[in-house]
Amino acid sequence: MLLEALINEDAVKEGDIAPDFELQRQDGGLFRLHDLLKEKNVVLYFYPKDSTSGCTKQACEFRNQYEVFKEYGAEVVGVSSDSLQSHKKFERVHHLPFTLLSDKGGQIRSIYGVPRKLGVFPGRVTYIIDKSKRVRAIYNSMSKPLEHISTAIEVLRSINEEQQSPQ
């Protein structure tokens, strides 16, 4: 527990610049966060495991709302420590239109300070990051996977209203 407390002190917080990283996508190509942020807002969500009940519900709801995310100029990116093969299958079976990244060893999860449930299970945390690389909101809930999507949409709506209002 002490180690988890130390990690969480360094966790990414709202208002921080999102740490850049590079990971492999499910198609084998490389993904770099700051490259995508040059063009779009990003909904970066960390989830425990492909093909589990809560993670499948969450991914499918991101899929079902994907057009809304696109309308708000955002891209959805999922991260877990599952293998590329697992991600490919998860994407194919559930027709996921967004990027899944393989964070083997949990290095990026650690950089962001995503907590573990009961100190063992990888946590479920969503970061909404605007094009200026600023973390605008963080939603952390293992037990409410669908609320990650509605929270992200609300934050993106707010970001769009800010960007469209006269200065």
Steps between C-alpha positions, in 0.01 A plus 500: 500500500783742574644449151158567346472824703840613375409425140171687528675815627677516165184410307395719210243754621245723332678801353828313445660461160438139397823299494591396147557134426540256215338155492406238243149509357295186446598511130869491594572865413635755744277752676633822652261703715636848423484432125125435526449803728626725217172422322243386758391493861561154647295280730769274644355218701684238700308180559583173676463224239364420154183291479398528866145606581556861610773567244286363217203716606727804517665439162165434332354821642803695372431331165130587512578866577802522268327734252424741786869503594592570138247786487679655798837466325621222727660162460453211741807297601484195729800371695548171684787263557345237273699375201459630145338167408243542779429858386456387138246239604318741736482761220381247240235330716348828621561711185693767688578803280768647727860428592596249768853516639703227665670623818688181587649540846273796578764771450257759359238409760767569763605833342139617511458370855202277426428330832448128550185365661582312819865555407475220242257567214580768240273802546250659264571870444410734214693818416348766274787693341458808280709593197723722715605174676324607822315238705152649531335227704570164662236244580595204722250220562542125481135429567337751262660439159219668302531827692846548348333558162232746617757695704735523201220626274401769752860623527545501121176695460638759743835517318321556167284777649815672629670472161196635314422793729647838396806596700 
